[in-house]
């Protein structure tokens, strides 16, 4: 059997061969511990870490490489940002604002603070998946210590009004953390323009290896009145004091080198890649809409991640479709929650339970070809038709209509 077509790039991406090439020597030849300061093996590793730190910083417009703290991935970065700020500033009772469509690692971290006595406001979203900026501003109270709102959603691709959120946070002197795991390397991101204080990244969503990520921690004071407090974090993993004491543990050198290279490639190729993905995505959406009645698309029509298409095939079961489409790798939604419960994101944008169950997420990526897009249109359209005929069968039969 042919290899299935991979269209689940929002769940994870393959490692780019150029990234792998950069990593390989750091498993064998240059295997040193970056914290070993007494010999060349350690120096070589430390040098590689600092180069990668610069590459990650450059990808998000950070003014200094020192603002990048390496972690094990997006989940850890989100936990570190939210719990770390809170532990430093919060005391019991501090108020946190987030949004209902956040990744589970943000929602669960906020729930943890709530269990420790914090008040948490979870902002709703409109049908396109965006928060209302007036509601955000209205939710800020005297004891608000943190806003955590993501850059781009991992199920429907909606990009929030990032610079406006930064303006509001600055105006009220509140720290803003942004989960930008899906946005880095896919849309133009600049931490200065965004006015963000903390920003989470992960390598495996941008053609780097799994198990490595970073947290951007703003070091300079931000303009704006009243002044936003300097960002200070309480470490959540303690030990040898690595990463300036913010995150202990021997550094994952091959992972960090690969992450740096992945950021460098993304930065160089983001505009060309975005244009191609947008075109392929449009072809996929138009192809499906031409072939099928009653297909709906979720998320914002323009402020959306290139390559992300969430489609609702009314009257179908998404999981049956996926089972029937063994030759296409797609998903019903987030990899971490699929199968167990109805998507909290699709519910939040107003889909009925039957519509949520009829929704599939397509994630096009760097290695998606035009031919694959065309084949997926054919395969999905045929499978949806088959599924609808089957679903309609008993209904039509009971209404006395003859079906085949
Ligand atoms: C994948 C993802 C994460 C988690 O990142 P990991 O590196 O897999 O832990 C967090 N937030 C968003 C939006 C994601 O898509």
mmCIF file of C-alpha atoms and ligand atoms in Angstrom:
data_model
loop_
_atom_site.group_PDB
_atom_site.id
_atom_site.type_symbol
_atom_site.label_atom_id
_atom_site.label_comp_id
_atom_site.label_asym_id
_atom_site.label_seq_id
_atom_site.Cartn_x
_atom_site.Cartn_y
_atom_site.Cartn_z
ATOM 1 C CA UNK A 1 0.000 0.000 0.000
ATOM 2 C CA UNK A 2 1.143 3.541 -0.704
ATOM 3 C CA UNK A 3 2.148 5.684 2.217
ATOM 4 C CA UNK A 4 -0.893 7.682 3.381
ATOM 5 C CA UNK A 5 -0.985 11.360 2.499
ATOM 6 C CA UNK A 6 -0.009 13.332 5.596
ATOM 7 C CA UNK A 7 -2.409 16.197 6.221
ATOM 8 C CA UNK A 8 -2.161 16.571 9.983
ATOM 9 C CA UNK A 9 0.639 19.129 10.213
ATOM 10 C CA UNK A 10 -1.049 20.984 13.073
ATOM 11 C CA UNK A 11 -0.614 17.899 15.270
ATOM 12 C CA UNK A 12 3.049 17.590 14.409
ATOM 13 C CA UNK A 13 5.397 17.957 11.457
ATOM 14 C CA UNK A 14 8.158 15.761 10.065
ATOM 15 C CA UNK A 15 11.693 16.906 10.827
ATOM 16 C CA UNK A 16 13.037 18.848 7.848
ATOM 17 C CA UNK A 17 16.078 16.967 6.412
ATOM 18 C CA UNK A 18 18.146 20.141 6.792
ATOM 19 C CA UNK A 19 17.254 20.192 10.494
ATOM 20 C CA UNK A 20 18.256 16.557 10.896
ATOM 21 C CA UNK A 21 21.600 17.229 9.180
ATOM 22 C CA UNK A 22 22.327 20.003 11.664
ATOM 23 C CA UNK A 23 21.431 17.753 14.616
ATOM 24 C CA UNK A 24 23.294 14.561 13.792
ATOM 25 C CA UNK A 25 26.854 15.548 14.805
ATOM 26 C CA UNK A 26 25.549 16.537 18.241
ATOM 27 C CA UNK A 27 24.553 12.958 19.056
ATOM 28 C CA UNK A 28 27.971 11.481 18.452
ATOM 29 C CA UNK A 29 30.934 13.737 17.723
ATOM 30 C CA UNK A 30 29.866 16.773 19.746
ATOM 31 C CA UNK A 31 28.123 15.029 22.606
ATOM 32 C CA UNK A 32 29.348 17.299 25.403
ATOM 33 C CA UNK A 33 27.347 18.707 28.289
ATOM 34 C CA UNK A 34 26.897 22.449 27.819
ATOM 35 C CA UNK A 35 27.420 22.904 31.549
ATOM 36 C CA UNK A 36 30.899 21.286 31.451
ATOM 37 C CA UNK A 37 33.167 24.305 31.564
ATOM 38 C CA UNK A 38 36.434 22.460 32.031
ATOM 39 C CA UNK A 39 36.968 21.047 28.531
ATOM 40 C CA UNK A 40 36.302 21.478 24.832
ATOM 41 C CA UNK A 41 33.423 19.008 24.660
ATOM 42 C CA UNK A 42 31.435 21.273 26.957
ATOM 43 C CA UNK A 43 32.518 24.460 25.168
ATOM 44 C CA UNK A 44 31.435 23.071 21.807
ATOM 45 C CA UNK A 45 27.995 22.205 23.185
ATOM 46 C CA UNK A 46 27.627 25.570 24.918
ATOM 47 C CA UNK A 47 28.564 27.348 21.689
ATOM 48 C CA UNK A 48 25.931 25.414 19.756
ATOM 49 C CA UNK A 49 23.299 26.301 22.363
ATOM 50 C CA UNK A 50 24.097 29.998 22.135
ATOM 51 C CA UNK A 51 23.933 29.950 18.342
ATOM 52 C CA UNK A 52 20.535 28.266 18.487
ATOM 53 C CA UNK A 53 19.349 30.708 21.133
ATOM 54 C CA UNK A 54 20.136 33.516 18.715
ATOM 55 C CA UNK A 55 18.269 31.770 15.885
ATOM 56 C CA UNK A 56 15.164 31.297 18.031
ATOM 57 C CA UNK A 57 15.323 34.902 19.249
ATOM 58 C CA UNK A 58 15.628 36.173 15.664
ATOM 59 C CA UNK A 59 12.560 34.208 14.542
ATOM 60 C CA UNK A 60 10.350 36.209 16.913
ATOM 61 C CA UNK A 61 12.187 39.536 16.800
ATOM 62 C CA UNK A 62 13.474 39.303 20.383
ATOM 63 C CA UNK A 63 16.009 42.022 21.097
ATOM 64 C CA UNK A 64 18.360 39.709 22.976
ATOM 65 C CA UNK A 65 19.117 35.982 22.856
ATOM 66 C CA UNK A 66 19.100 36.053 26.671
ATOM 67 C CA UNK A 67 15.328 36.342 26.517
ATOM 68 C CA UNK A 68 15.022 32.717 25.310
ATOM 69 C CA UNK A 69 14.710 29.921 27.904
ATOM 70 C CA UNK A 70 14.802 26.373 26.525
ATOM 71 C CA UNK A 71 12.165 23.937 27.791
ATOM 72 C CA UNK A 72 10.883 20.497 26.795
ATOM 73 C CA UNK A 73 8.154 21.952 24.549
ATOM 74 C CA UNK A 74 5.029 24.044 24.326
ATOM 75 C CA UNK A 75 3.263 22.344 27.211
ATOM 76 C CA UNK A 76 6.099 23.021 29.617
ATOM 77 C CA UNK A 77 6.516 26.601 28.373
ATOM 78 C CA UNK A 78 2.836 27.299 29.012
ATOM 79 C CA UNK A 79 3.021 25.765 32.494
ATOM 80 C CA UNK A 80 6.196 27.703 33.309
ATOM 81 C CA UNK A 81 4.805 31.021 32.104
ATOM 82 C CA UNK A 82 1.460 30.811 33.878
ATOM 83 C CA UNK A 83 2.475 29.155 37.134
ATOM 84 C CA UNK A 84 5.851 30.927 37.177
ATOM 85 C CA UNK A 85 4.379 34.433 36.962
ATOM 86 C CA UNK A 86 1.636 33.615 39.383
ATOM 87 C CA UNK A 87 3.972 32.154 41.965
ATOM 88 C CA UNK A 88 6.031 35.314 41.842
ATOM 89 C CA UNK A 89 3.324 37.948 41.755
ATOM 90 C CA UNK A 90 0.105 36.334 42.605
ATOM 91 C CA UNK A 91 -0.202 35.252 46.189
ATOM 92 C CA UNK A 92 -3.601 33.704 46.759
ATOM 93 C CA UNK A 93 -6.407 35.584 45.062
ATOM 94 C CA UNK A 94 -4.582 37.119 42.093
ATOM 95 C CA UNK A 95 -6.770 37.306 38.993
ATOM 96 C CA UNK A 96 -5.921 35.636 35.674
ATOM 97 C CA UNK A 97 -7.621 36.167 32.305
ATOM 98 C CA UNK A 98 -7.575 33.562 29.561
ATOM 99 C CA UNK A 99 -9.811 32.400 26.743
ATOM 100 C CA UNK A 100 -12.044 29.341 26.292
ATOM 101 C CA UNK A 101 -10.313 28.123 23.107
ATOM 102 C CA UNK A 102 -6.800 27.909 24.556
ATOM 103 C CA UNK A 103 -4.702 24.757 24.413
ATOM 104 C CA UNK A 104 -5.286 22.332 27.285
ATOM 105 C CA UNK A 105 -1.877 23.098 28.763
ATOM 106 C CA UNK A 106 -3.001 26.716 29.280
ATOM 107 C CA UNK A 107 -6.508 25.860 30.472
ATOM 108 C CA UNK A 108 -5.284 23.212 32.885
ATOM 109 C CA UNK A 109 -2.526 25.471 34.252
ATOM 110 C CA UNK A 110 -5.147 28.163 34.892
ATOM 111 C CA UNK A 111 -7.411 25.598 36.550
ATOM 112 C CA UNK A 112 -4.509 24.674 38.817
ATOM 113 C CA UNK A 113 -4.181 28.310 39.915
ATOM 114 C CA UNK A 114 -7.911 28.409 40.512
ATOM 115 C CA UNK A 115 -7.630 25.413 42.816
ATOM 116 C CA UNK A 116 -4.995 27.359 44.730
ATOM 117 C CA UNK A 117 -7.326 30.303 45.271
ATOM 118 C CA UNK A 118 -6.943 32.402 42.116
ATOM 119 C CA UNK A 119 -9.884 33.887 40.254
ATOM 120 C CA UNK A 120 -9.862 32.957 36.545
ATOM 121 C CA UNK A 121 -11.859 34.694 33.809
ATOM 122 C CA UNK A 122 -12.274 32.637 30.632
ATOM 123 C CA UNK A 123 -13.267 34.929 27.780
ATOM 124 C CA UNK A 124 -15.676 33.552 25.171
ATOM 125 C CA UNK A 125 -14.988 33.867 21.428
ATOM 126 C CA UNK A 126 -17.133 34.923 18.486
ATOM 127 C CA UNK A 127 -18.073 32.577 15.632
ATOM 128 C CA UNK A 128 -14.734 33.230 13.954
ATOM 129 C CA UNK A 129 -12.861 32.277 17.128
ATOM 130 C CA UNK A 130 -11.736 35.724 18.228
ATOM 131 C CA UNK A 131 -12.063 37.259 21.665
ATOM 132 C CA UNK A 132 -13.850 40.581 22.011
ATOM 133 C CA UNK A 133 -11.277 43.254 22.876
ATOM 134 C CA UNK A 134 -13.711 45.350 24.888
ATOM 135 C CA UNK A 135 -14.564 42.311 26.976
ATOM 136 C CA UNK A 136 -10.859 41.714 27.530
ATOM 137 C CA UNK A 137 -10.339 45.270 28.694
ATOM 138 C CA UNK A 138 -13.499 45.119 30.814
ATOM 139 C CA UNK A 139 -12.312 41.945 32.516
ATOM 140 C CA UNK A 140 -9.124 43.559 33.814
ATOM 141 C CA UNK A 141 -9.396 44.275 37.539
ATOM 142 C CA UNK A 142 -7.074 45.833 40.099
ATOM 143 C CA UNK A 143 -5.760 42.410 41.108
ATOM 144 C CA UNK A 144 -5.255 41.042 37.557
ATOM 145 C CA UNK A 145 -1.742 39.618 37.343
ATOM 146 C CA UNK A 146 -1.763 37.849 33.991
ATOM 147 C CA UNK A 147 -3.475 37.630 30.611
ATOM 148 C CA UNK A 148 -2.889 34.380 28.702
ATOM 149 C CA UNK A 149 -4.287 34.518 25.165
ATOM 150 C CA UNK A 150 -2.882 32.453 22.301
ATOM 151 C CA UNK A 151 -1.617 33.726 18.945
ATOM 152 C CA UNK A 152 -3.233 31.138 16.660
ATOM 153 C CA UNK A 153 -5.628 28.339 17.491
ATOM 154 C CA UNK A 154 -4.565 24.756 16.835
ATOM 155 C CA UNK A 155 -7.994 23.494 15.731
ATOM 156 C CA UNK A 156 -9.475 26.267 13.598
ATOM 157 C CA UNK A 157 -6.364 28.365 12.934
ATOM 158 C CA UNK A 158 -7.867 31.688 14.028
ATOM 159 C CA UNK A 159 -5.247 34.365 14.680
ATOM 160 C CA UNK A 160 -6.137 36.832 17.440
ATOM 161 C CA UNK A 161 -5.732 40.620 17.100
ATOM 162 C CA UNK A 162 -2.275 40.389 18.642
ATOM 163 C CA UNK A 163 -1.086 43.985 18.622
ATOM 164 C CA UNK A 164 -4.381 45.205 20.052
ATOM 165 C CA UNK A 165 -4.142 42.705 22.913
ATOM 166 C CA UNK A 166 -0.617 43.963 23.628
ATOM 167 C CA UNK A 167 -1.853 47.566 23.725
ATOM 168 C CA UNK A 168 -4.575 46.694 26.215
ATOM 169 C CA UNK A 169 -2.196 44.736 28.439
ATOM 170 C CA UNK A 170 0.296 47.632 28.423
ATOM 171 C CA UNK A 171 -2.374 50.254 29.114
ATOM 172 C CA UNK A 172 -3.332 48.414 32.290
ATOM 173 C CA UNK A 173 0.132 47.291 33.335
ATOM 174 C CA UNK A 174 -0.734 43.590 33.123
ATOM 175 C CA UNK A 175 1.685 40.883 31.981
ATOM 176 C CA UNK A 176 0.648 39.140 28.745
ATOM 177 C CA UNK A 177 1.602 35.547 28.003
ATOM 178 C CA UNK A 178 0.937 34.254 24.501
ATOM 179 C CA UNK A 179 0.942 30.604 23.402
ATOM 180 C CA UNK A 180 2.416 31.099 19.925
ATOM 181 C CA UNK A 181 3.254 27.435 19.302
ATOM 182 C CA UNK A 182 1.153 27.295 16.116
ATOM 183 C CA UNK A 183 2.030 30.783 14.901
ATOM 184 C CA UNK A 184 5.821 30.906 15.031
ATOM 185 C CA UNK A 185 7.311 30.479 11.577
ATOM 186 C CA UNK A 186 3.893 30.509 9.910
ATOM 187 C CA UNK A 187 2.820 34.139 10.278
ATOM 188 C CA UNK A 188 4.968 37.228 10.885
ATOM 189 C CA UNK A 189 5.577 37.441 14.607
ATOM 190 C CA UNK A 190 7.501 40.163 16.366
ATOM 191 C CA UNK A 191 7.487 40.260 20.149
ATOM 192 C CA UNK A 192 8.245 43.989 20.090
ATOM 193 C CA UNK A 193 5.305 44.868 17.846
ATOM 194 C CA UNK A 194 3.048 42.484 19.747
ATOM 195 C CA UNK A 195 4.022 44.035 23.054
ATOM 196 C CA UNK A 196 4.092 40.587 24.607
ATOM 197 C CA UNK A 197 5.916 39.674 27.812
ATOM 198 C CA UNK A 198 6.034 35.874 27.606
ATOM 199 C CA UNK A 199 5.680 33.735 24.498
ATOM 200 C CA UNK A 200 5.656 29.932 24.170
ATOM 201 C CA UNK A 201 7.278 28.073 21.275
ATOM 202 C CA UNK A 202 7.689 24.429 20.292
ATOM 203 C CA UNK A 203 9.991 22.874 17.701
ATOM 204 C CA UNK A 204 7.905 19.962 16.470
ATOM 205 C CA UNK A 205 5.161 22.149 14.967
ATOM 206 C CA UNK A 206 7.716 23.861 12.726
ATOM 207 C CA UNK A 207 9.677 20.904 11.270
ATOM 208 C CA UNK A 208 11.977 20.522 14.261
ATOM 209 C CA UNK A 209 12.237 17.578 16.675
ATOM 210 C CA UNK A 210 9.758 16.693 19.417
ATOM 211 C CA UNK A 211 10.545 17.334 23.070
ATOM 212 C CA UNK A 212 12.147 20.762 22.707
ATOM 213 C CA UNK A 213 10.647 24.228 22.983
ATOM 214 C CA UNK A 214 11.258 27.606 24.509
ATOM 215 C CA UNK A 215 9.748 30.404 26.489
ATOM 216 C CA UNK A 216 10.506 33.981 25.509
ATOM 217 C CA UNK A 217 10.803 36.084 28.665
ATOM 218 C CA UNK A 218 10.953 39.839 28.101
ATOM 219 C CA UNK A 219 13.904 41.390 29.919
ATOM 220 C CA UNK A 220 13.642 45.050 28.985
ATOM 221 C CA UNK A 221 11.001 47.204 30.581
ATOM 222 C CA UNK A 222 8.153 47.787 28.176
ATOM 223 C CA UNK A 223 6.921 51.245 27.269
ATOM 224 C CA UNK A 224 3.369 52.138 28.204
ATOM 225 C CA UNK A 225 1.718 53.721 31.184
ATOM 226 C CA UNK A 226 1.432 52.460 33.790
ATOM 227 C CA UNK A 227 4.666 50.555 33.339
ATOM 228 C CA UNK A 228 4.228 46.831 32.971
ATOM 229 C CA UNK A 229 6.125 45.117 35.781
ATOM 230 C CA UNK A 230 9.376 43.374 34.928
ATOM 231 C CA UNK A 231 8.692 39.751 34.222
ATOM 232 C CA UNK A 232 9.938 37.499 36.962
ATOM 233 C CA UNK A 233 9.274 33.799 37.100
ATOM 234 C CA UNK A 234 9.506 31.206 39.810
ATOM 235 C CA UNK A 235 11.143 28.074 38.379
ATOM 236 C CA UNK A 236 8.865 25.071 38.138
ATOM 237 C CA UNK A 237 11.718 22.583 37.642
ATOM 238 C CA UNK A 238 14.547 23.047 40.103
ATOM 239 C CA UNK A 239 18.031 21.647 40.182
ATOM 240 C CA UNK A 240 21.397 22.682 38.797
ATOM 241 C CA UNK A 241 20.355 26.221 37.946
ATOM 242 C CA UNK A 242 20.533 25.893 34.161
ATOM 243 C CA UNK A 243 18.934 28.552 31.960
ATOM 244 C CA UNK A 244 19.716 31.257 34.533
ATOM 245 C CA UNK A 245 17.905 29.315 37.188
ATOM 246 C CA UNK A 246 14.567 29.471 35.364
ATOM 247 C CA UNK A 247 14.666 25.892 34.101
ATOM 248 C CA UNK A 248 17.081 23.313 35.467
ATOM 249 C CA UNK A 249 18.126 20.130 33.712
ATOM 250 C CA UNK A 250 20.927 19.129 31.338
ATOM 251 C CA UNK A 251 20.230 20.781 28.005
ATOM 252 C CA UNK A 252 19.025 18.679 25.075
ATOM 253 C CA UNK A 253 21.780 19.769 22.708
ATOM 254 C CA UNK A 254 20.712 17.970 19.482
ATOM 255 C CA UNK A 255 17.147 19.131 20.075
ATOM 256 C CA UNK A 256 18.211 22.711 20.679
ATOM 257 C CA UNK A 257 20.443 22.722 17.581
ATOM 258 C CA UNK A 258 17.551 21.348 15.504
ATOM 259 C CA UNK A 259 15.123 23.873 16.962
ATOM 260 C CA UNK A 260 17.488 26.712 16.085
ATOM 261 C CA UNK A 261 17.916 25.476 12.517
ATOM 262 C CA UNK A 262 14.135 24.998 12.173
ATOM 263 C CA UNK A 263 13.601 28.610 13.258
ATOM 264 C CA UNK A 264 16.220 29.843 10.824
ATOM 265 C CA UNK A 265 14.611 27.981 7.906
ATOM 266 C CA UNK A 266 11.129 29.149 8.894
ATOM 267 C CA UNK A 267 12.256 32.758 8.998
ATOM 268 C CA UNK A 268 13.897 32.560 5.583
ATOM 269 C CA UNK A 269 10.991 30.768 3.916
ATOM 270 C CA UNK A 270 7.913 32.004 5.752
ATOM 271 C CA UNK A 271 6.572 34.348 3.095
ATOM 272 C CA UNK A 272 6.976 31.960 0.155
ATOM 273 C CA UNK A 273 5.596 29.080 2.199
ATOM 274 C CA UNK A 274 2.634 31.111 3.386
ATOM 275 C CA UNK A 275 1.664 32.073 -0.151
ATOM 276 C CA UNK A 276 1.820 28.458 -1.333
ATOM 277 C CA UNK A 277 -0.112 27.102 1.649
ATOM 278 C CA UNK A 278 -2.822 29.718 1.285
ATOM 279 C CA UNK A 279 -3.256 28.813 -2.349
ATOM 280 C CA UNK A 280 -3.351 25.065 -1.641
ATOM 281 C CA UNK A 281 -5.774 25.614 1.203
ATOM 282 C CA UNK A 282 -8.060 27.646 -1.053
ATOM 283 C CA UNK A 283 -7.936 24.869 -3.634
ATOM 284 C CA UNK A 284 -8.841 22.298 -1.005
ATOM 285 C CA UNK A 285 -11.773 24.365 0.299
ATOM 286 C CA UNK A 286 -13.072 25.198 -3.176
ATOM 287 C CA UNK A 287 -12.638 21.633 -4.339
ATOM 288 C CA UNK A 288 -14.676 20.289 -1.439
ATOM 289 C CA UNK A 289 -17.345 22.990 -1.735
ATOM 290 C CA UNK A 290 -17.677 22.351 -5.497
ATOM 291 C CA UNK A 291 -18.062 18.630 -5.045
ATOM 292 C CA UNK A 292 -20.289 18.560 -1.982
ATOM 293 C CA UNK A 293 -23.444 20.304 -0.826
ATOM 294 C CA UNK A 294 -23.535 21.427 2.787
ATOM 295 C CA UNK A 295 -19.933 21.792 3.746
ATOM 296 C CA UNK A 296 -19.075 24.535 6.215
ATOM 297 C CA UNK A 297 -15.697 26.006 7.093
ATOM 298 C CA UNK A 298 -14.749 27.086 10.593
ATOM 299 C CA UNK A 299 -12.475 29.819 11.858
ATOM 300 C CA UNK A 300 -11.729 33.305 10.605
ATOM 301 C CA UNK A 301 -11.941 33.787 6.834
ATOM 302 C CA UNK A 302 -8.722 35.783 6.598
ATOM 303 C CA UNK A 303 -7.000 35.955 10.016
ATOM 304 C CA UNK A 304 -6.164 32.282 9.885
ATOM 305 C CA UNK A 305 -3.059 30.107 9.909
ATOM 306 C CA UNK A 306 -1.953 29.304 6.385
ATOM 307 C CA UNK A 307 -2.476 25.576 5.791
ATOM 308 C CA UNK A 308 -5.246 25.106 8.363
ATOM 309 C CA UNK A 309 -8.722 24.137 7.173
ATOM 310 C CA UNK A 310 -11.461 23.016 9.553
ATOM 311 C CA UNK A 311 -14.426 21.649 7.604
ATOM 312 C CA UNK A 312 -17.850 20.499 8.810
ATOM 313 C CA UNK A 313 -19.553 17.872 6.642
ATOM 314 C CA UNK A 314 -23.115 18.138 7.888
ATOM 315 C CA UNK A 315 -24.818 14.790 8.305
ATOM 316 C CA UNK A 316 -21.567 12.822 8.491
ATOM 317 C CA UNK A 317 -19.623 11.327 11.325
ATOM 318 C CA UNK A 318 -16.082 12.705 11.319
ATOM 319 C CA UNK A 319 -14.656 9.616 12.984
ATOM 320 C CA UNK A 320 -16.379 7.346 10.414
ATOM 321 C CA UNK A 321 -14.921 9.496 7.645
ATOM 322 C CA UNK A 322 -11.451 9.181 9.117
ATOM 323 C CA UNK A 323 -11.866 5.416 9.460
ATOM 324 C CA UNK A 324 -12.917 5.221 5.814
ATOM 325 C CA UNK A 325 -10.003 7.394 4.720
ATOM 326 C CA UNK A 326 -7.158 5.132 5.756
ATOM 327 C CA UNK A 327 -4.966 6.579 3.014
ATOM 328 C CA UNK A 328 -5.238 10.161 4.296
ATOM 329 C CA UNK A 329 -3.838 11.152 7.687
ATOM 330 C CA UNK A 330 -6.240 13.751 9.103
ATOM 331 C CA UNK A 331 -7.900 14.286 12.475
ATOM 332 C CA UNK A 332 -11.098 15.443 14.080
ATOM 333 C CA UNK A 333 -9.233 18.066 16.086
ATOM 334 C CA UNK A 334 -6.480 18.411 18.636
ATOM 335 C CA UNK A 335 -4.353 15.281 18.891
ATOM 336 C CA UNK A 336 -4.329 15.472 22.665
ATOM 337 C CA UNK A 337 -8.087 15.343 23.153
ATOM 338 C CA UNK A 338 -9.491 13.640 20.040
ATOM 339 C CA UNK A 339 -11.690 10.661 20.603
ATOM 340 C CA UNK A 340 -12.579 11.375 24.192
ATOM 341 C CA UNK A 341 -14.721 14.488 24.344
ATOM 342 C CA UNK A 342 -16.359 17.009 22.041
ATOM 343 C CA UNK A 343 -13.898 19.695 20.969
ATOM 344 C CA UNK A 344 -14.078 22.659 23.357
ATOM 345 C CA UNK A 345 -12.925 24.904 20.526
ATOM 346 C CA UNK A 346 -15.631 23.965 18.025
ATOM 347 C CA UNK A 347 -18.251 24.166 20.762
ATOM 348 C CA UNK A 348 -16.986 27.627 21.681
ATOM 349 C CA UNK A 349 -17.417 28.943 18.132
ATOM 350 C CA UNK A 350 -21.068 27.892 18.242
ATOM 351 C CA UNK A 351 -21.190 24.501 16.530
ATOM 352 C CA UNK A 352 -23.926 22.095 17.639
ATOM 353 C CA UNK A 353 -22.736 18.707 18.973
ATOM 354 C CA UNK A 354 -23.697 16.977 15.707
ATOM 355 C CA UNK A 355 -21.714 19.590 13.755
ATOM 356 C CA UNK A 356 -18.701 19.169 16.032
ATOM 357 C CA UNK A 357 -18.851 15.421 15.402
ATOM 358 C CA UNK A 358 -18.975 16.086 11.644
ATOM 359 C CA UNK A 359 -15.821 18.207 11.594
ATOM 360 C CA UNK A 360 -12.385 17.357 10.245
ATOM 361 C CA UNK A 361 -9.191 19.355 10.543
ATOM 362 C CA UNK A 362 -6.826 19.441 7.573
ATOM 363 C CA UNK A 363 -3.287 20.628 8.267
ATOM 364 C CA UNK A 364 -1.285 21.298 5.109
ATOM 365 C CA UNK A 365 2.437 21.776 5.480
ATOM 366 C CA UNK A 366 5.848 22.351 3.963
ATOM 367 C CA UNK A 367 5.889 19.000 2.179
ATOM 368 C CA UNK A 368 2.287 19.004 0.899
ATOM 369 C CA UNK A 369 2.147 18.820 -2.911
ATOM 370 C CA UNK A 370 -0.544 20.155 -5.263
ATOM 371 C CA UNK A 371 -1.161 16.602 -6.395
ATOM 372 C CA UNK A 372 -1.837 15.505 -2.812
ATOM 373 C CA UNK A 373 -4.362 18.320 -2.392
ATOM 374 C CA UNK A 374 -6.177 17.203 -5.540
ATOM 375 C CA UNK A 375 -6.207 13.571 -4.394
ATOM 376 C CA UNK A 376 -7.498 14.506 -0.948
ATOM 377 C CA UNK A 377 -10.383 16.477 -2.511
ATOM 378 C CA UNK A 378 -11.360 13.381 -4.513
ATOM 379 C CA UNK A 379 -10.976 10.943 -1.648
ATOM 380 C CA UNK A 380 -12.778 13.066 0.944
ATOM 381 C CA UNK A 381 -15.624 13.995 -1.394
ATOM 382 C CA UNK A 382 -16.191 10.337 -2.306
ATOM 383 C CA UNK A 383 -16.081 9.249 1.320
ATOM 384 C CA UNK A 384 -18.476 11.992 2.445
ATOM 385 C CA UNK A 385 -20.948 10.986 -0.270
ATOM 386 C CA UNK A 386 -20.712 7.349 0.773
ATOM 387 C CA UNK A 387 -21.137 8.277 4.439
ATOM 388 C CA UNK A 388 -24.134 10.487 3.741
ATOM 389 C CA UNK A 389 -25.817 7.812 1.634
ATOM 390 C CA UNK A 390 -25.365 5.339 4.431
ATOM 391 C CA UNK A 391 -26.632 7.751 7.091
ATOM 392 C CA UNK A 392 -29.592 8.693 4.931
ATOM 393 C CA UNK A 393 -30.428 5.067 4.186
ATOM 394 C CA UNK A 394 -32.543 4.102 7.191
ATOM 395 C CA UNK A 395 -34.105 7.560 7.371
ATOM 396 C CA UNK A 396 -35.235 7.517 3.757
ATOM 397 C CA UNK A 397 -36.342 3.906 4.067
ATOM 398 C CA UNK A 398 -38.489 4.715 7.066
ATOM 399 C CA UNK A 399 -40.000 7.592 5.130
ATOM 400 C CA UNK A 400 -40.964 5.049 2.493
ATOM 401 C CA UNK A 401 -38.392 6.066 -0.096
ATOM 402 C CA UNK A 402 -36.623 3.348 -2.008
ATOM 403 C CA UNK A 403 -32.839 3.483 -1.816
ATOM 404 C CA UNK A 404 -30.904 1.116 -4.074
HETATM 405 C C1 LIG B 1 1.076 21.561 20.160
HETATM 406 C C2 LIG B 1 0.641 22.731 20.954
HETATM 407 C C3 LIG B 1 1.064 22.915 22.276
HETATM 408 C C4 LIG B 1 1.911 21.900 23.000
HETATM 409 O O1 LIG B 1 3.219 21.853 22.544
HETATM 410 P P1 LIG B 1 4.100 20.525 22.829
HETATM 411 O O2 LIG B 1 5.466 20.913 22.379
HETATM 412 O O3 LIG B 1 3.489 19.438 22.002
HETATM 413 O O4 LIG B 1 4.021 20.256 24.284
HETATM 414 C C5 LIG B 1 0.650 24.054 22.943
HETATM 415 N N1 LIG B 1 -0.134 24.966 22.343
HETATM 416 C C6 LIG B 1 -0.557 24.839 21.081
HETATM 417 C C7 LIG B 1 -1.400 25.889 20.465
HETATM 418 C C8 LIG B 1 -0.195 23.716 20.346
HETATM 419 O O5 LIG B 1 -0.636 23.564 19.092
#
